[in-house]
JSON list of C-alpha atoms in Angstrom, two decimals:
[
{"chain": "M", "resi": 469, "resn": "UNK", "atom": "CA", "xyz": [59.84, 164.42, 15.74]},
{"chain": "M", "resi": 470, "resn": "UNK", "atom": "CA", "xyz": [60.65, 163.48, 12.30]},
{"chain": "M", "resi": 471, "resn": "UNK", "atom": "CA", "xyz": [57.01, 161.28, 12.01]},
{"chain": "M", "resi": 472, "resn": "UNK", "atom": "CA", "xyz": [55.31, 164.92, 12.84]},
{"chain": "M", "resi": 473, "resn": "UNK", "atom": "CA", "xyz": [56.09, 166.28, 9.45]},
{"chain": "M", "resi": 474, "resn": "UNK", "atom": "CA", "xyz": [54.14, 163.81, 7.65]},
{"chain": "M", "resi": 475, "resn": "UNK", "atom": "CA", "xyz": [51.28, 165.17, 5.56]},
{"chain": "M", "resi": 476, "resn": "UNK", "atom": "CA", "xyz": [48.14, 165.79, 7.77]},
{"chain": "M", "resi": 477, "resn": "UNK", "atom": "CA", "xyz": [49.76, 165.20, 11.25]},
{"chain": "M", "resi": 478, "resn": "UNK", "atom": "CA", "xyz": [50.82, 168.63, 11.59]},
{"chain": "M", "resi": 479, "resn": "UNK", "atom": "CA", "xyz": [47.00, 169.77, 11.14]},
{"chain": "M", "resi": 480, "resn": "UNK", "atom": "CA", "xyz": [45.94, 166.86, 13.60]},
{"chain": "M", "resi": 481, "resn": "UNK", "atom": "CA", "xyz": [48.57, 168.14, 16.34]},
{"chain": "M", "resi": 482, "resn": "UNK", "atom": "CA", "xyz": [47.27, 171.47, 16.01]},
{"chain": "M", "resi": 483, "resn": "UNK", "atom": "CA", "xyz": [43.68, 170.50, 16.55]},
{"chain": "M", "resi": 484, "resn": "UNK", "atom": "CA", "xyz": [45.05, 168.48, 19.61]},
{"chain": "M", "resi": 485, "resn": "UNK", "atom": "CA", "xyz": [46.51, 171.32, 21.12]},
{"chain": "M", "resi": 486, "resn": "UNK", "atom": "CA", "xyz": [43.62, 173.56, 20.59]},
{"chain": "M", "resi": 487, "resn": "UNK", "atom": "CA", "xyz": [41.35, 170.80, 21.97]},
{"chain": "M", "resi": 488, "resn": "UNK", "atom": "CA", "xyz": [43.75, 170.28, 25.27]},
{"chain": "M", "resi": 489, "resn": "UNK", "atom": "CA", "xyz": [44.09, 173.75, 26.81]},
{"chain": "M", "resi": 490, "resn": "UNK", "atom": "CA", "xyz": [45.64, 171.83, 29.81]},
{"chain": "M", "resi": 491, "resn": "UNK", "atom": "CA", "xyz": [48.78, 170.43, 27.96]},
{"chain": "M", "resi": 492, "resn": "UNK", "atom": "CA", "xyz": [50.92, 173.13, 29.38]},
{"chain": "M", "resi": 493, "resn": "UNK", "atom": "CA", "xyz": [50.25, 172.27, 32.64]},
{"chain": "M", "resi": 494, "resn": "UNK", "atom": "CA", "xyz": [50.53, 168.51, 31.98]},
{"chain": "M", "resi": 495, "resn": "UNK", "atom": "CA", "xyz": [53.97, 169.14, 30.34]},
{"chain": "M", "resi": 496, "resn": "UNK", "atom": "CA", "xyz": [55.25, 170.84, 33.32]},
{"chain": "M", "resi": 497, "resn": "UNK", "atom": "CA", "xyz": [53.53, 168.02, 35.66]},
{"chain": "M", "resi": 498, "resn": "UNK", "atom": "CA", "xyz": [55.68, 165.60, 33.64]},
{"chain": "M", "resi": 499, "resn": "UNK", "atom": "CA", "xyz": [58.86, 167.38, 34.07]},
{"chain": "M", "resi": 500, "resn": "UNK", "atom": "CA", "xyz": [58.14, 167.07, 37.63]},
{"chain": "M", "resi": 501, "resn": "UNK", "atom": "CA", "xyz": [57.79, 163.55, 37.53]},
{"chain": "M", "resi": 502, "resn": "UNK", "atom": "CA", "xyz": [60.61, 163.25, 35.43]},
{"chain": "M", "resi": 503, "resn": "UNK", "atom": "CA", "xyz": [62.83, 164.83, 38.31]},
{"chain": "M", "resi": 504, "resn": "UNK", "atom": "CA", "xyz": [61.42, 162.41, 40.58]},
{"chain": "M", "resi": 505, "resn": "UNK", "atom": "CA", "xyz": [58.45, 164.09, 41.87]},
{"chain": "M", "resi": 506, "resn": "UNK", "atom": "CA", "xyz": [56.16, 161.03, 42.85]},
{"chain": "M", "resi": 507, "resn": "UNK", "atom": "CA", "xyz": [53.26, 163.08, 43.81]},
{"chain": "M", "resi": 508, "resn": "UNK", "atom": "CA", "xyz": [53.31, 164.55, 40.32]},
{"chain": "M", "resi": 509, "resn": "UNK", "atom": "CA", "xyz": [53.59, 161.07, 38.56]},
{"chain": "M", "resi": 510, "resn": "UNK", "atom": "CA", "xyz": [50.79, 159.51, 41.11]},
{"chain": "M", "resi": 511, "resn": "UNK", "atom": "CA", "xyz": [48.59, 162.46, 39.84]},
{"chain": "M", "resi": 512, "resn": "UNK", "atom": "CA", "xyz": [48.89, 161.63, 35.97]},
{"chain": "M", "resi": 513, "resn": "UNK", "atom": "CA", "xyz": [48.23, 157.96, 36.95]},
{"chain": "M", "resi": 514, "resn": "UNK", "atom": "CA", "xyz": [45.09, 158.95, 38.82]},
{"chain": "M", "resi": 515, "resn": "UNK", "atom": "CA", "xyz": [43.96, 161.28, 35.80]},
{"chain": "M", "resi": 516, "resn": "UNK", "atom": "CA", "xyz": [44.49, 158.50, 33.07]},
{"chain": "M", "resi": 517, "resn": "UNK", "atom": "CA", "xyz": [44.23, 155.30, 34.97]},
{"chain": "M", "resi": 518, "resn": "UNK", "atom": "CA", "xyz": [40.15, 155.27, 34.63]},
{"chain": "M", "resi": 519, "resn": "UNK", "atom": "CA", "xyz": [40.41, 155.70, 31.14]},
{"chain": "M", "resi": 520, "resn": "UNK", "atom": "CA", "xyz": [43.08, 153.12, 30.48]},
{"chain": "M", "resi": 521, "resn": "UNK", "atom": "CA", "xyz": [40.97, 150.49, 32.37]},
{"chain": "M", "resi": 522, "resn": "UNK", "atom": "CA", "xyz": [37.51, 151.20, 30.60]},
{"chain": "M", "resi": 523, "resn": "UNK", "atom": "CA", "xyz": [38.58, 151.56, 27.06]},
{"chain": "M", "resi": 524, "resn": "UNK", "atom": "CA", "xyz": [42.08, 149.87, 26.80]},
{"chain": "M", "resi": 525, "resn": "UNK", "atom": "CA", "xyz": [42.52, 147.12, 29.18]},
{"chain": "M", "resi": 526, "resn": "UNK", "atom": "CA", "xyz": [38.94, 145.89, 30.03]},
{"chain": "M", "resi": 527, "resn": "UNK", "atom": "CA", "xyz": [37.52, 145.71, 26.46]},
{"chain": "M", "resi": 528, "resn": "UNK", "atom": "CA", "xyz": [40.62, 143.55, 25.34]},
{"chain": "M", "resi": 529, "resn": "UNK", "atom": "CA", "xyz": [41.10, 141.43, 28.38]},
{"chain": "M", "resi": 530, "resn": "UNK", "atom": "CA", "xyz": [37.46, 140.75, 28.87]},
{"chain": "M", "resi": 531, "resn": "UNK", "atom": "CA", "xyz": [37.71, 140.15, 32.60]},
{"chain": "M", "resi": 532, "resn": "UNK", "atom": "CA", "xyz": [37.40, 142.88, 35.20]},
{"chain": "M", "resi": 533, "resn": "UNK", "atom": "CA", "xyz": [39.85, 140.96, 37.53]},
{"chain": "M", "resi": 534, "resn": "UNK", "atom": "CA", "xyz": [42.34, 140.67, 34.89]},
{"chain": "M", "resi": 535, "resn": "UNK", "atom": "CA", "xyz": [42.12, 144.24, 33.74]},
{"chain": "M", "resi": 536, "resn": "UNK", "atom": "CA", "xyz": [42.57, 145.58, 37.41]},
{"chain": "M", "resi": 537, "resn": "UNK", "atom": "CA", "xyz": [45.73, 143.48, 37.64]},
{"chain": "M", "resi": 538, "resn": "UNK", "atom": "CA", "xyz": [46.98, 144.63, 34.22]},
{"chain": "M", "resi": 539, "resn": "UNK", "atom": "CA", "xyz": [45.95, 148.43, 35.23]},
{"chain": "M", "resi": 540, "resn": "UNK", "atom": "CA", "xyz": [48.51, 147.62, 38.44]},
{"chain": "M", "resi": 541, "resn": "UNK", "atom": "CA", "xyz": [51.04, 146.15, 36.20]},
{"chain": "M", "resi": 542, "resn": "UNK", "atom": "CA", "xyz": [50.80, 149.42, 33.84]},
{"chain": "M", "resi": 543, "resn": "UNK", "atom": "CA", "xyz": [51.30, 151.82, 36.71]},
{"chain": "M", "resi": 544, "resn": "UNK", "atom": "CA", "xyz": [54.27, 149.80, 37.82]},
{"chain": "M", "resi": 545, "resn": "UNK", "atom": "CA", "xyz": [55.71, 149.84, 34.23]},
{"chain": "M", "resi": 546, "resn": "UNK", "atom": "CA", "xyz": [55.02, 153.79, 33.81]},
{"chain": "M", "resi": 547, "resn": "UNK", "atom": "CA", "xyz": [57.10, 154.18, 37.33]},
{"chain": "M", "resi": 548, "resn": "UNK", "atom": "CA", "xyz": [59.81, 152.16, 36.32]},
{"chain": "M", "resi": 549, "resn": "UNK", "atom": "CA", "xyz": [60.21, 153.46, 32.61]},
{"chain": "M", "resi": 550, "resn": "UNK", "atom": "CA", "xyz": [59.18, 157.05, 33.15]},
{"chain": "M", "resi": 551, "resn": "UNK", "atom": "CA", "xyz": [62.63, 158.24, 32.49]},
{"chain": "M", "resi": 552, "resn": "UNK", "atom": "CA", "xyz": [62.15, 157.13, 28.80]},
{"chain": "M", "resi": 553, "resn": "UNK", "atom": "CA", "xyz": [59.28, 159.29, 28.36]},
{"chain": "M", "resi": 554, "resn": "UNK", "atom": "CA", "xyz": [59.78, 162.04, 26.03]},
{"chain": "M", "resi": 555, "resn": "UNK", "atom": "CA", "xyz": [57.14, 165.05, 25.77]},
{"chain": "M", "resi": 556, "resn": "UNK", "atom": "CA", "xyz": [55.06, 165.37, 22.57]},
{"chain": "M", "resi": 557, "resn": "UNK", "atom": "CA", "xyz": [52.64, 167.95, 21.60]},
{"chain": "M", "resi": 558, "resn": "UNK", "atom": "CA", "xyz": [49.85, 165.32, 22.14]},
{"chain": "M", "resi": 559, "resn": "UNK", "atom": "CA", "xyz": [50.42, 164.98, 25.67]},
{"chain": "M", "resi": 560, "resn": "UNK", "atom": "CA", "xyz": [51.08, 161.69, 27.77]},
{"chain": "M", "resi": 561, "resn": "UNK", "atom": "CA", "xyz": [47.87, 159.55, 27.13]},
{"chain": "M", "resi": 562, "resn": "UNK", "atom": "CA", "xyz": [49.14, 157.99, 23.98]},
{"chain": "M", "resi": 563, "resn": "UNK", "atom": "CA", "xyz": [52.30, 156.78, 25.74]},
{"chain": "M", "resi": 564, "resn": "UNK", "atom": "CA", "xyz": [50.55, 155.61, 28.56]},
{"chain": "M", "resi": 565, "resn": "UNK", "atom": "CA", "xyz": [47.83, 153.81, 26.24]},
{"chain": "M", "resi": 566, "resn": "UNK", "atom": "CA", "xyz": [50.88, 151.98, 24.37]},
{"chain": "M", "resi": 567, "resn": "UNK", "atom": "CA", "xyz": [52.10, 150.52, 27.56]},
{"chain": "M", "resi": 568, "resn": "UNK", "atom": "CA", "xyz": [48.53, 149.34, 28.75]},
{"chain": "M", "resi": 569, "resn": "UNK", "atom": "CA", "xyz": [48.45, 147.66, 25.27]},
{"chain": "M", "resi": 570, "resn": "UNK", "atom": "CA", "xyz": [51.69, 146.12, 25.77]},
{"chain": "M", "resi": 571, "resn": "UNK", "atom": "CA", "xyz": [50.58, 144.99, 29.37]},
{"chain": "M", "resi": 572, "resn": "UNK", "atom": "CA", "xyz": [47.47, 143.52, 27.73]},
{"chain": "M", "resi": 573, "resn": "UNK", "atom": "CA", "xyz": [49.72, 141.59, 25.11]},
{"chain": "M", "resi": 574, "resn": "UNK", "atom": "CA", "xyz": [51.50, 139.91, 27.79]},
{"chain": "M", "resi": 575, "resn": "UNK", "atom": "CA", "xyz": [48.53, 138.92, 29.53]},
{"chain": "M", "resi": 576, "resn": "UNK", "atom": "CA", "xyz": [46.77, 137.51, 26.65]},
{"chain": "M", "resi": 577, "resn": "UNK", "atom": "CA", "xyz": [50.04, 135.67, 25.89]},
{"chain": "M", "resi": 578, "resn": "UNK", "atom": "CA", "xyz": [49.92, 134.24, 29.24]},
{"chain": "M", "resi": 579, "resn": "UNK", "atom": "CA", "xyz": [46.46, 133.30, 29.84]},
{"chain": "M", "resi": 580, "resn": "UNK", "atom": "CA", "xyz": [45.20, 129.59, 29.41]},
{"chain": "M", "resi": 581, "resn": "UNK", "atom": "CA", "xyz": [41.34, 130.38, 29.25]},
{"chain": "M", "resi": 582, "resn": "UNK", "atom": "CA", "xyz": [39.86, 131.56, 26.22]},
{"chain": "M", "resi": 583, "resn": "UNK", "atom": "CA", "xyz": [40.29, 135.25, 24.88]},
{"chain": "M", "resi": 584, "resn": "UNK", "atom": "CA", "xyz": [38.39, 137.03, 22.53]},
{"chain": "M", "resi": 585, "resn": "UNK", "atom": "CA", "xyz": [41.59, 138.71, 21.05]},
{"chain": "M", "resi": 586, "resn": "UNK", "atom": "CA", "xyz": [44.44, 136.77, 19.71]},
{"chain": "M", "resi": 587, "resn": "UNK", "atom": "CA", "xyz": [47.97, 138.24, 20.78]},
{"chain": "M", "resi": 588, "resn": "UNK", "atom": "CA", "xyz": [48.66, 138.93, 17.05]},
{"chain": "M", "resi": 589, "resn": "UNK", "atom": "CA", "xyz": [45.79, 141.40, 16.86]},
{"chain": "M", "resi": 590, "resn": "UNK", "atom": "CA", "xyz": [46.92, 143.36, 19.84]},
{"chain": "M", "resi": 591, "resn": "UNK", "atom": "CA", "xyz": [50.44, 143.36, 18.60]},
{"chain": "M", "resi": 592, "resn": "UNK", "atom": "CA", "xyz": [49.33, 145.11, 15.29]},
{"chain": "M", "resi": 593, "resn": "UNK", "atom": "CA", "xyz": [47.37, 147.55, 17.18]},
{"chain": "M", "resi": 594, "resn": "UNK", "atom": "CA", "xyz": [50.27, 148.39, 19.17]},
{"chain": "M", "resi": 595, "resn": "UNK", "atom": "CA", "xyz": [52.49, 148.66, 16.14]},
{"chain": "M", "resi": 596, "resn": "UNK", "atom": "CA", "xyz": [49.97, 151.19, 14.45]},
{"chain": "M", "resi": 597, "resn": "UNK", "atom": "CA", "xyz": [49.86, 153.18, 17.75]},
{"chain": "M", "resi": 598, "resn": "UNK", "atom": "CA", "xyz": [53.52, 153.40, 18.27]},
{"chain": "M", "resi": 599, "resn": "UNK", "atom": "CA", "xyz": [53.67, 154.69, 14.41]},
{"chain": "M", "resi": 600, "resn": "UNK", "atom": "CA", "xyz": [51.70, 157.67, 14.99]},
{"chain": "M", "resi": 601, "resn": "UNK", "atom": "CA", "xyz": [51.12, 158.65, 18.86]},
{"chain": "M", "resi": 602, "resn": "UNK", "atom": "CA", "xyz": [49.33, 161.96, 17.70]},
{"chain": "M", "resi": 603, "resn": "UNK", "atom": "CA", "xyz": [46.20, 159.51, 16.58]},
{"chain": "M", "resi": 604, "resn": "UNK", "atom": "CA", "xyz": [45.43, 159.09, 20.04]},
{"chain": "M", "resi": 605, "resn": "UNK", "atom": "CA", "xyz": [46.29, 162.61, 21.29]},
{"chain": "M", "resi": 606, "resn": "UNK", "atom": "CA", "xyz": [42.64, 163.81, 22.39]},
{"chain": "M", "resi": 607, "resn": "UNK", "atom": "CA", "xyz": [41.73, 161.23, 25.48]},
{"chain": "M", "resi": 608, "resn": "UNK", "atom": "CA", "xyz": [37.81, 161.57, 25.33]},
{"chain": "M", "resi": 609, "resn": "UNK", "atom": "CA", "xyz": [37.83, 160.75, 21.78]},
{"chain": "M", "resi": 610, "resn": "UNK", "atom": "CA", "xyz": [40.43, 158.20, 22.12]},
{"chain": "M", "resi": 611, "resn": "UNK", "atom": "CA", "xyz": [38.59, 156.29, 24.76]},
{"chain": "M", "resi": 612, "resn": "UNK", "atom": "CA", "xyz": [35.15, 156.46, 22.79]},
{"chain": "M", "resi": 613, "resn": "UNK", "atom": "CA", "xyz": [36.77, 155.22, 19.75]},
{"chain": "M", "resi": 614, "resn": "UNK", "atom": "CA", "xyz": [38.66, 152.36, 21.35]},
{"chain": "M", "resi": 615, "resn": "UNK", "atom": "CA", "xyz": [35.31, 151.22, 23.23]},
{"chain": "M", "resi": 616, "resn": "UNK", "atom": "CA", "xyz": [33.30, 151.52, 20.54]},
{"chain": "M", "resi": 617, "resn": "UNK", "atom": "CA", "xyz": [35.91, 149.82, 18.11]},
{"chain": "M", "resi": 618, "resn": "UNK", "atom": "CA", "xyz": [36.13, 146.91, 20.56]},
{"chain": "M", "resi": 619, "resn": "UNK", "atom": "CA", "xyz": [32.51, 146.51, 21.04]},
{"chain": "M", "resi": 620, "resn": "UNK", "atom": "CA", "xyz": [31.66, 146.77, 17.32]},
{"chain": "M", "resi": 621, "resn": "UNK", "atom": "CA", "xyz": [34.23, 144.21, 16.42]},
{"chain": "M", "resi": 622, "resn": "UNK", "atom": "CA", "xyz": [33.15, 141.74, 18.93]},
{"chain": "M", "resi": 623, "resn": "UNK", "atom": "CA", "xyz": [29.37, 142.36, 18.38]},
{"chain": "M", "resi": 624, "resn": "UNK", "atom": "CA", "xyz": [29.82, 141.80, 14.46]},
{"chain": "M", "resi": 625, "resn": "UNK", "atom": "CA", "xyz": [31.45, 138.60, 15.00]},
{"chain": "M", "resi": 626, "resn": "UNK", "atom": "CA", "xyz": [28.98, 137.34, 17.42]},
{"chain": "M", "resi": 627, "resn": "UNK", "atom": "CA", "xyz": [26.44, 138.30, 15.07]},
{"chain": "M", "resi": 628, "resn": "UNK", "atom": "CA", "xyz": [27.92, 136.18, 12.26]},
{"chain": "M", "resi": 629, "resn": "UNK", "atom": "CA", "xyz": [28.13, 132.91, 14.48]},
{"chain": "M", "resi": 630, "resn": "UNK", "atom": "CA", "xyz": [25.45, 130.22, 14.89]},
{"chain": "M", "resi": 631, "resn": "UNK", "atom": "CA", "xyz": [23.19, 131.67, 17.96]},
{"chain": "M", "resi": 632, "resn": "UNK", "atom": "CA", "xyz": [23.94, 128.87, 20.18]},
{"chain": "M", "resi": 633, "resn": "UNK", "atom": "CA", "xyz": [28.10, 129.40, 19.72]},
{"chain": "M", "resi": 634, "resn": "UNK", "atom": "CA", "xyz": [27.44, 133.02, 20.84]},
{"chain": "M", "resi": 635, "resn": "UNK", "atom": "CA", "xyz": [25.23, 132.54, 23.77]},
{"chain": "M", "resi": 636, "resn": "UNK", "atom": "CA", "xyz": [27.94, 130.04, 24.87]},
{"chain": "M", "resi": 637, "resn": "UNK", "atom": "CA", "xyz": [30.78, 132.80, 24.55]},
{"chain": "M", "resi": 638, "resn": "UNK", "atom": "CA", "xyz": [28.45, 135.66, 25.99]},
{"chain": "M", "resi": 639, "resn": "UNK", "atom": "CA", "xyz": [27.78, 133.48, 29.11]},
{"chain": "M", "resi": 640, "resn": "UNK", "atom": "CA", "xyz": [31.27, 131.89, 29.74]},
{"chain": "M", "resi": 641, "resn": "UNK", "atom": "CA", "xyz": [33.63, 134.42, 28.21]},
{"chain": "M", "resi": 642, "resn": "UNK", "atom": "CA", "xyz": [31.81, 137.91, 28.60]},
{"chain": "M", "resi": 643, "resn": "UNK", "atom": "CA", "xyz": [30.02, 137.27, 31.49]},
{"chain": "M", "resi": 644, "resn": "UNK", "atom": "CA", "xyz": [32.39, 134.62, 33.28]},
{"chain": "M", "resi": 645, "resn": "UNK", "atom": "CA", "xyz": [29.61, 132.39, 34.51]},
{"chain": "M", "resi": 646, "resn": "UNK", "atom": "CA", "xyz": [30.98, 129.25, 35.86]},
{"chain": "M", "resi": 647, "resn": "UNK", "atom": "CA", "xyz": [31.22, 126.24, 33.28]},
{"chain": "M", "resi": 648, "resn": "UNK", "atom": "CA", "xyz": [28.69, 124.07, 34.78]},
{"chain": "M", "resi": 649, "resn": "UNK", "atom": "CA", "xyz": [26.02, 126.87, 35.33]},
{"chain": "M", "resi": 650, "resn": "UNK", "atom": "CA", "xyz": [26.73, 127.66, 31.40]},
{"chain": "M", "resi": 651, "resn": "UNK", "atom": "CA", "xyz": [26.23, 124.00, 30.61]},
{"chain": "M", "resi": 652, "resn": "UNK", "atom": "CA", "xyz": [23.15, 123.98, 32.52]},
{"chain": "M", "resi": 653, "resn": "UNK", "atom": "CA", "xyz": [21.79, 126.84, 30.62]},
{"chain": "M", "resi": 654, "resn": "UNK", "atom": "CA", "xyz": [22.33, 125.49, 27.15]},
{"chain": "M", "resi": 655, "resn": "UNK", "atom": "CA", "xyz": [21.21, 121.90, 28.28]},
{"chain": "M", "resi": 656, "resn": "UNK", "atom": "CA", "xyz": [24.29, 120.07, 27.67]},
{"chain": "M", "resi": 657, "resn": "UNK", "atom": "CA", "xyz": [26.99, 118.30, 30.04]},
{"chain": "M", "resi": 658, "resn": "UNK", "atom": "CA", "xyz": [30.11, 120.08, 31.18]},
{"chain": "M", "resi": 659, "resn": "UNK", "atom": "CA", "xyz": [32.15, 117.99, 29.15]},
{"chain": "M", "resi": 660, "resn": "UNK", "atom": "CA", "xyz": [30.17, 118.65, 26.07]},
{"chain": "M", "resi": 661, "resn": "UNK", "atom": "CA", "xyz": [30.08, 122.32, 26.65]},
{"chain": "M", "resi": 662, "resn": "UNK", "atom": "CA", "xyz": [33.97, 122.41, 26.65]},
{"chain": "M", "resi": 663, "resn": "UNK", "atom": "CA", "xyz": [34.18, 120.87, 23.26]},
{"chain": "M", "resi": 664, "resn": "UNK", "atom": "CA", "xyz": [31.23, 123.43, 22.08]},
{"chain": "M", "resi": 665, "resn": "UNK", "atom": "CA", "xyz": [32.85, 126.44, 23.60]},
{"chain": "M", "resi": 666, "resn": "UNK", "atom": "CA", "xyz": [36.35, 125.38, 22.03]},
{"chain": "M", "resi": 667, "resn": "UNK", "atom": "CA", "xyz": [34.74, 125.24, 18.48]},
{"chain": "M", "resi": 668, "resn": "UNK", "atom": "CA", "xyz": [32.72, 128.51, 19.27]},
{"chain": "M", "resi": 669, "resn": "UNK", "atom": "CA", "xyz": [35.97, 130.21, 20.18]},
{"chain": "M", "resi": 670, "resn": "UNK", "atom": "CA", "xyz": [37.46, 128.96, 16.85]},
{"chain": "M", "resi": 671, "resn": "UNK", "atom": "CA", "xyz": [34.70, 130.32, 14.88]},
{"chain": "M", "resi": 672, "resn": "UNK", "atom": "CA", "xyz": [34.80, 133.63, 16.74]},
{"chain": "M", "resi": 673, "resn": "UNK", "atom": "CA", "xyz": [38.33, 134.12, 16.23]},
{"chain": "M", "resi": 674, "resn": "UNK", "atom": "CA", "xyz": [37.93, 133.26, 12.39]},
{"chain": "M", "resi": 675, "resn": "UNK", "atom": "CA", "xyz": [35.16, 135.61, 12.10]},
{"chain": "M", "resi": 676, "resn": "UNK", "atom": "CA", "xyz": [37.32, 138.45, 13.73]},
{"chain": "M", "resi": 677, "resn": "UNK", "atom": "CA", "xyz": [40.19, 137.76, 11.26]},
{"chain": "M", "resi": 678, "resn": "UNK", "atom": "CA", "xyz": [37.97, 137.81, 8.63]},
{"chain": "M", "resi": 679, "resn": "UNK", "atom": "CA", "xyz": [36.54, 141.39, 9.11]},
{"chain": "M", "resi": 680, "resn": "UNK", "atom": "CA", "xyz": [33.73, 140.91, 6.44]},
{"chain": "M", "resi": 681, "resn": "UNK", "atom": "CA", "xyz": [30.63, 139.24, 6.41]},
{"chain": "M", "resi": 682, "resn": "UNK", "atom": "CA", "xyz": [31.17, 135.43, 6.59]},
{"chain": "M", "resi": 683, "resn": "UNK", "atom": "CA", "xyz": [28.72, 132.47, 6.69]},
{"chain": "M", "resi": 684, "resn": "UNK", "atom": "CA", "xyz": [27.30, 131.21, 9.88]},
{"chain": "M", "resi": 685, "resn": "UNK", "atom": "CA", "xyz": [28.94, 128.33, 11.35]},
{"chain": "M", "resi": 686, "resn": "UNK", "atom": "CA", "xyz": [26.73, 125.68, 12.28]},
{"chain": "M", "resi": 687, "resn": "UNK", "atom": "CA", "xyz": [27.70, 123.24, 15.32]},
{"chain": "M", "resi": 688, "resn": "UNK", "atom": "CA", "xyz": [27.87, 119.47, 14.40]},
{"chain": "M", "resi": 689, "resn": "UNK", "atom": "CA", "xyz": [25.50, 118.65, 17.49]},
{"chain": "M", "resi": 690, "resn": "UNK", "atom": "CA", "xyz": [24.56, 119.23, 21.07]},
{"chain": "M", "resi": 691, "resn": "UNK", "atom": "CA", "xyz": [24.92, 115.70, 22.53]},
{"chain": "M", "resi": 692, "resn": "UNK", "atom": "CA", "xyz": [23.87, 115.75, 26.31]}
]
């Protein structure tokens, strides 16, 4: 592939190959899957499905139920489009990861509830991943990086919000507690909580977009 010849890429591919002695077996398994061997394809999905769920889908969608639906949709998309897969030295995981990211993007666009990540954020991540698949060839390291990046990004942004805003987001969005339960915990009415959560999410998204340090955002009031 043309992009593999860019400076520094060959070294990374060599390092990935050295760290993944199972790549040849995986290549043969992908060949069998491409020839219609559903058992081989199922084995690949079972191998990498947990990583896709833990480090790609759940951190970006924020809900176990939605992430599970996204994983099922990812499996269906892989089965549908496996004929488009072309083997590269980094293995199949980077290709699976991009598909999972695209499924997460579709679900973010379709969701009506509050979400931590904007579709535009995920689109930029997909663009970067497709530009250099080899950057995500080592599965274990990639999974740790995905988890750490998502957690650090959200925690950093929450840390720059008013504590009450951060608490509202943690309880309602991250822990998915019922609206009335969170409103009671915060000492406000459900109607007031809805307004507060909207303001909190707006502040969080601005903090996520800024990336760097930002001033705390104070709520205008917590009327009961």
